[in-house]
Short mmCIF file of C-alpha atoms in Angstrom, two decimals:
data_model
loop_
_atom_site.label_atom_id
_atom_site.label_comp_id
_atom_site.label_asym_id
_atom_site.label_seq_id
_atom_site.Cartn_x
_atom_site.Cartn_y
_atom_site.Cartn_z
CA MET A 129 -7.22 -6.89 7.51
CA ALA A 130 -8.92 -6.97 3.85
CA LEU A 131 -12.88 -5.47 4.57
CA VAL A 132 -15.03 -5.73 1.78
CA ARG A 133 -18.00 -4.04 1.49
CA ARG A 134 -20.81 -5.36 -1.24
CA VAL A 135 -21.94 -1.62 -2.03
CA ASP A 136 -18.10 -1.07 -2.62
CA VAL A 137 -18.00 -3.32 -4.85
CA MET A 138 -21.35 -3.52 -6.92
CA GLY A 139 -22.55 0.48 -6.00
CA PRO A 140 -25.35 1.50 -4.12
CA THR A 141 -27.64 1.03 -7.04
CA ALA A 142 -26.75 -2.82 -7.40
CA ILE A 143 -28.45 -3.42 -3.63
CA GLY A 144 -31.86 -4.04 -4.04
CA ARG A 145 -32.34 -3.54 -7.94
CA ALA A 146 -34.39 -6.71 -8.08
CA THR A 147 -37.78 -5.99 -9.01
CA PRO A 148 -39.70 -8.16 -6.60
CA PRO A 149 -42.75 -10.40 -8.00
CA THR A 150 -46.05 -9.86 -7.95
CA VAL A 151 -48.77 -10.59 -5.48
CA ALA A 152 -52.12 -10.83 -5.71
CA PRO A 153 -53.87 -9.25 -2.77
CA GLN A 154 -55.51 -11.29 0.34
CA PRO A 155 -58.16 -10.90 2.52
CA ASN A 156 -56.97 -9.59 5.43
CA PRO A 157 -57.23 -12.35 8.18
CA PRO A 158 -59.52 -11.27 11.37
CA ALA A 159 -57.69 -9.75 14.03
CA VAL A 160 -56.24 -11.68 16.67
CA PRO A 161 -55.50 -10.23 20.18
CA ALA A 162 -51.98 -9.61 21.06
CA GLN A 163 -50.70 -11.14 24.00
CA GLY A 164 -48.36 -10.26 26.03
CA PRO A 165 -44.64 -12.57 27.53
CA PRO A 166 -45.11 -14.85 29.74
CA ALA A 167 -45.30 -13.64 33.46
CA GLY A 168 -41.44 -13.48 34.69
CA ALA A 169 -40.53 -13.06 30.20
CA ASP A 170 -38.00 -10.27 30.14
CA ALA A 171 -39.34 -7.80 27.41
CA PRO A 172 -37.84 -7.72 23.74
CA ALA A 173 -35.05 -5.14 24.15
CA GLN A 174 -35.72 -1.51 23.00
CA SER A 175 -33.51 -1.58 19.80
CA LEU A 176 -34.70 -5.01 18.52
CA SER A 177 -38.49 -3.67 18.31
CA SER A 178 -37.45 -0.31 16.98
CA ALA A 179 -37.39 -0.01 12.87
CA VAL A 180 -33.89 -1.50 11.08
CA PRO A 181 -32.38 1.13 8.80
CA SER A 182 -32.45 0.25 5.03
CA TRP A 183 -29.11 0.65 4.85
CA ALA A 184 -28.09 -2.04 7.36
CA ALA A 185 -30.48 -4.31 6.37
CA ASN A 186 -28.96 -4.24 2.75
CA ALA A 187 -25.28 -4.14 3.58
CA GLU A 188 -22.73 -6.92 3.65
CA ALA A 189 -19.22 -7.29 4.55
CA ALA A 190 -16.55 -9.56 4.41
CA ALA A 191 -13.46 -9.78 6.41
CA VAL A 192 -9.61 -11.51 6.04
CA ALA A 193 -7.10 -10.88 7.36
CA SER A 194 -4.19 -9.30 5.87
CA ARG A 195 -0.79 -10.76 5.82
CA SER A 196 2.33 -8.47 6.47
CA ALA A 197 5.50 -8.86 4.16
CA GLY A 198 7.63 -12.39 4.30
CA ALA A 199 10.51 -12.65 6.09
CA GLY A 200 12.21 -13.97 3.13
CA THR A 201 10.93 -10.75 0.99
CA VAL A 202 12.41 -8.61 3.96
CA MET A 203 15.71 -10.62 3.84
CA VAL A 204 15.98 -9.80 0.65
CA SER A 205 15.97 -6.01 0.70
CA PHE A 206 18.29 -6.24 3.87
CA VAL A 207 20.69 -8.22 1.82
CA LEU A 208 20.54 -6.05 -1.14
CA VAL A 209 21.38 -2.68 1.24
CA GLY A 210 24.00 -4.88 2.03
CA LEU A 211 25.53 -5.02 -1.33
CA GLY A 212 25.42 -1.38 -2.29
CA THR A 213 27.13 -0.61 1.14
CA ILE A 214 29.85 -3.39 -0.15
CA VAL A 215 29.85 -1.37 -3.31
CA ALA A 216 30.19 2.06 -2.11
CA TYR A 217 33.23 0.52 0.66
CA VAL A 218 34.62 -1.12 -2.48
CA LEU A 219 34.77 2.57 -4.01
CA GLN A 220 36.06 4.46 -1.30
CA ARG A 221 38.87 1.81 -0.29
CA TRP A 222 40.28 0.70 -4.08
CA GLY A 223 37.51 3.07 -6.28
CA ASN A 224 37.37 5.83 -7.96
CA HIS A 225 37.62 7.80 -4.39
CA ALA A 226 35.07 10.90 -5.06
CA VAL A 227 35.33 13.10 -3.27
CA PRO A 228 32.32 14.69 -1.64
CA PHE A 229 30.42 17.21 -2.98
CA LYS A 230 30.10 20.92 -1.84
CA ILE A 231 27.38 22.90 -1.29
CA GLY A 232 26.01 26.23 -0.38
CA SER A 233 23.50 25.34 2.03
CA SER A 234 21.70 23.05 3.81
CA THR A 235 18.57 23.60 1.56
CA SER A 236 20.61 22.74 -1.29
CA ALA A 237 21.45 19.36 0.15
CA TYR A 238 18.09 18.90 0.91
CA ALA A 239 16.94 19.61 -2.75
CA GLY A 240 19.55 17.17 -3.81
CA VAL A 241 18.37 15.16 -2.28
CA VAL A 242 14.60 14.90 -3.69
CA VAL A 243 16.56 15.39 -7.48
CA PHE A 244 18.38 12.27 -6.18
CA SER A 245 15.46 10.40 -5.15
CA ALA A 246 13.43 11.28 -8.20
CA ALA A 247 16.67 9.99 -10.73
CA VAL A 248 16.26 6.91 -8.64
CA GLU A 249 12.26 6.04 -8.71
CA ARG A 250 12.97 6.88 -12.06
CA PHE A 251 15.70 4.46 -13.11
CA LEU A 252 14.04 1.55 -11.22
CA GLU A 253 10.58 2.28 -12.61
CA PRO A 254 10.89 0.45 -15.97
CA PHE A 255 12.09 -3.06 -13.53
CA ALA A 256 8.69 -2.15 -11.69
CA GLN A 257 6.60 -4.44 -13.79
CA TRP A 258 8.53 -7.18 -12.46
CA LEU A 259 7.60 -7.09 -8.57
CA PRO A 260 5.21 -8.21 -6.92
CA GLY A 261 1.73 -7.37 -7.04
CA ALA A 262 0.42 -7.13 -10.34
CA GLN A 263 -0.77 -10.51 -10.73
CA THR A 264 -2.59 -10.23 -7.44
CA ARG A 265 -4.08 -6.70 -8.80
CA ASN A 266 -5.52 -8.73 -11.88
CA GLU A 267 -6.77 -11.45 -9.81
CA TYR A 268 -8.92 -8.72 -7.41
CA GLU A 269 -10.29 -7.50 -9.97
CA SER A 270 -11.54 -10.41 -12.35
CA ALA A 271 -13.10 -11.79 -8.85
CA VAL A 272 -14.92 -8.04 -8.55
CA ALA A 273 -16.08 -8.47 -12.15
CA ALA A 274 -17.20 -11.89 -11.67
CA MET A 275 -19.32 -10.98 -8.42
CA SER A 276 -20.73 -7.77 -10.25
CA ASN A 277 -21.81 -10.40 -13.21
CA GLY A 278 -23.39 -12.17 -10.51
CA HIS A 279 -21.35 -15.63 -10.71
CA PRO A 280 -22.38 -18.05 -8.66
CA ALA A 281 -19.49 -19.33 -7.75
CA MET A 282 -17.82 -16.01 -6.75
CA SER A 283 -18.64 -14.83 -3.46
CA LEU A 284 -17.90 -11.71 -1.24
CA ARG A 285 -15.59 -13.20 1.06
CA GLU A 286 -14.21 -14.73 -2.11
CA VAL A 287 -13.50 -11.26 -3.23
CA ALA A 288 -11.92 -10.20 -0.06
CA ALA A 289 -9.64 -13.20 0.18
CA ALA A 290 -8.40 -11.77 -3.30
CA LYS A 291 -7.78 -8.44 -1.70
CA ALA A 292 -6.41 -10.02 1.46
CA LYS A 293 -3.33 -11.11 -1.01
CA GLN A 294 -3.16 -7.96 -2.96
CA ASP A 295 -2.90 -6.38 0.23
CA ARG A 296 0.37 -8.61 0.86
CA ALA A 297 1.69 -8.86 -2.30
CA GLN A 298 1.98 -5.09 -2.26
CA ALA A 299 3.34 -4.76 1.06
CA ASN A 300 5.98 -7.76 -0.57
CA ARG A 301 5.99 -4.97 -2.83
CA THR A 302 6.69 -1.88 -0.89
CA ILE A 303 9.98 -3.55 0.75
CA LEU A 304 11.67 -4.96 -2.45
CA MET A 305 11.31 -1.57 -3.95
CA TRP A 306 12.37 -0.36 -0.56
CA GLY A 307 15.70 -2.52 -0.70
CA LEU A 308 16.66 -2.19 -4.69
CA ALA A 309 16.11 2.22 -4.57
CA THR A 310 18.58 2.19 -0.74
CA ALA A 311 21.26 -0.75 -2.29
CA LEU A 312 20.98 1.84 -5.58
CA ALA A 313 21.41 5.18 -3.91
CA THR A 314 24.05 4.13 -1.27
CA ALA A 315 25.87 2.86 -4.40
CA ALA A 316 25.61 5.90 -6.34
CA ALA A 317 26.27 8.08 -3.63
CA GLY A 318 29.67 6.14 -3.22
CA ALA A 319 30.20 6.49 -6.76
CA SER A 320 29.79 10.30 -7.34
CA GLY A 321 30.96 11.17 -3.85
CA PHE A 322 26.86 12.77 -3.27
CA TYR A 323 26.91 12.15 0.81
CA LEU A 324 24.16 13.79 2.81
CA LEU A 325 26.11 14.24 6.18
CA HIS A 326 29.21 15.78 4.57
CA MET A 327 27.40 18.45 2.69
CA ILE A 328 25.28 19.45 5.58
CA ALA A 329 27.86 19.55 8.02
CA ALA A 330 28.81 22.77 9.73
CA SER A 331 31.88 24.28 7.86
CA ASP A 332 34.13 24.04 11.76
CA TRP A 333 33.26 20.15 12.16
CA ALA A 334 36.32 17.82 11.19
CA VAL A 335 33.97 14.87 9.48
CA THR A 336 35.64 11.86 10.85
CA ILE A 337 32.75 9.60 9.41
CA PRO A 338 33.68 6.65 6.59
CA ASN A 339 33.06 7.97 3.36
CA TRP A 340 30.81 4.57 3.21
CA VAL A 341 28.98 4.58 6.20
CA ASP A 342 27.59 7.94 4.53
CA ALA A 343 26.74 6.96 1.41
CA LEU A 344 24.90 4.15 3.47
CA VAL A 345 23.05 6.65 5.17
CA THR A 346 22.68 8.69 1.75
CA GLY A 347 20.78 5.38 0.51
CA LEU A 348 18.48 5.08 3.56
CA VAL A 349 17.22 8.13 3.21
CA VAL A 350 16.89 8.70 -0.40
CA GLY A 351 15.49 4.75 -0.45
CA THR A 352 12.70 6.12 1.58
CA GLY A 353 12.10 9.09 -0.33
CA THR A 354 10.82 7.12 -3.74
CA LYS A 355 8.26 5.56 -3.00
CA PRO A 356 6.37 9.62 -2.01
CA LEU A 357 8.18 11.01 -5.48
CA HIS A 358 6.98 7.84 -6.91
CA ASP A 359 2.75 7.74 -5.47
CA LEU A 360 3.55 11.94 -6.32
CA ILE A 361 4.48 11.64 -10.06
CA ALA A 362 1.51 8.71 -10.20
CA ARG A 363 -0.96 11.65 -9.12
CA ALA A 364 -0.04 13.99 -12.03
CA GLN A 365 0.59 11.35 -14.38
CA ALA A 366 -2.72 10.50 -13.55
CA THR A 367 -4.72 14.30 -13.26
CA ARG A 368 -3.08 14.65 -16.68
CA ASP A 369 -4.18 11.97 -18.40
CA ASN A 370 -7.81 12.87 -17.20
#
């Protein structure tokens, strides 16, 4: 649900900042005695007779339902993961037959997963500009700017609709990035021998899992971890720029 409040778009100082017109004082009208409700009528609710807070009287909001990622985007992502798995299988069957990594402890394996995820995330970063999300973000920011400037054709509901479109595009972008990262990590694991299950297996465990299956598991783990790493790197860059 894309919820947009006027105070969030225009700021708290923009609400009620218009200067009220000056009205000449008028003589007081003659007092009229208050009349009670007719016989048998219900008394007004206590909540209606109490004063309404100023923030509640001025608050305006609009909400538009945000749609989830499209079925086509999900299918494309799974196709990408399948292609990465096929590459890992081909490399195991007819390719370089990469030997699984040997490590000293499970902690080293998890550290390697973090490094692997960071490498995949940095590799995909230049291609992220062609994924969905940039255009809808620009449209949402344009709608916010138009409403802040008092454009007569821009309402709060249209801003909420633009926000809902941005949320949908962001959902599609997240799914596509997961598919790309998982496919790339699966293929890279099959080519390099970075098999997570083999690395964390006990020394007395005879691993019978095919390497291409281990490559897929590694790709799924790495593909899931690229987004948190991307967000962490983006926050670090923003902090450094500020």
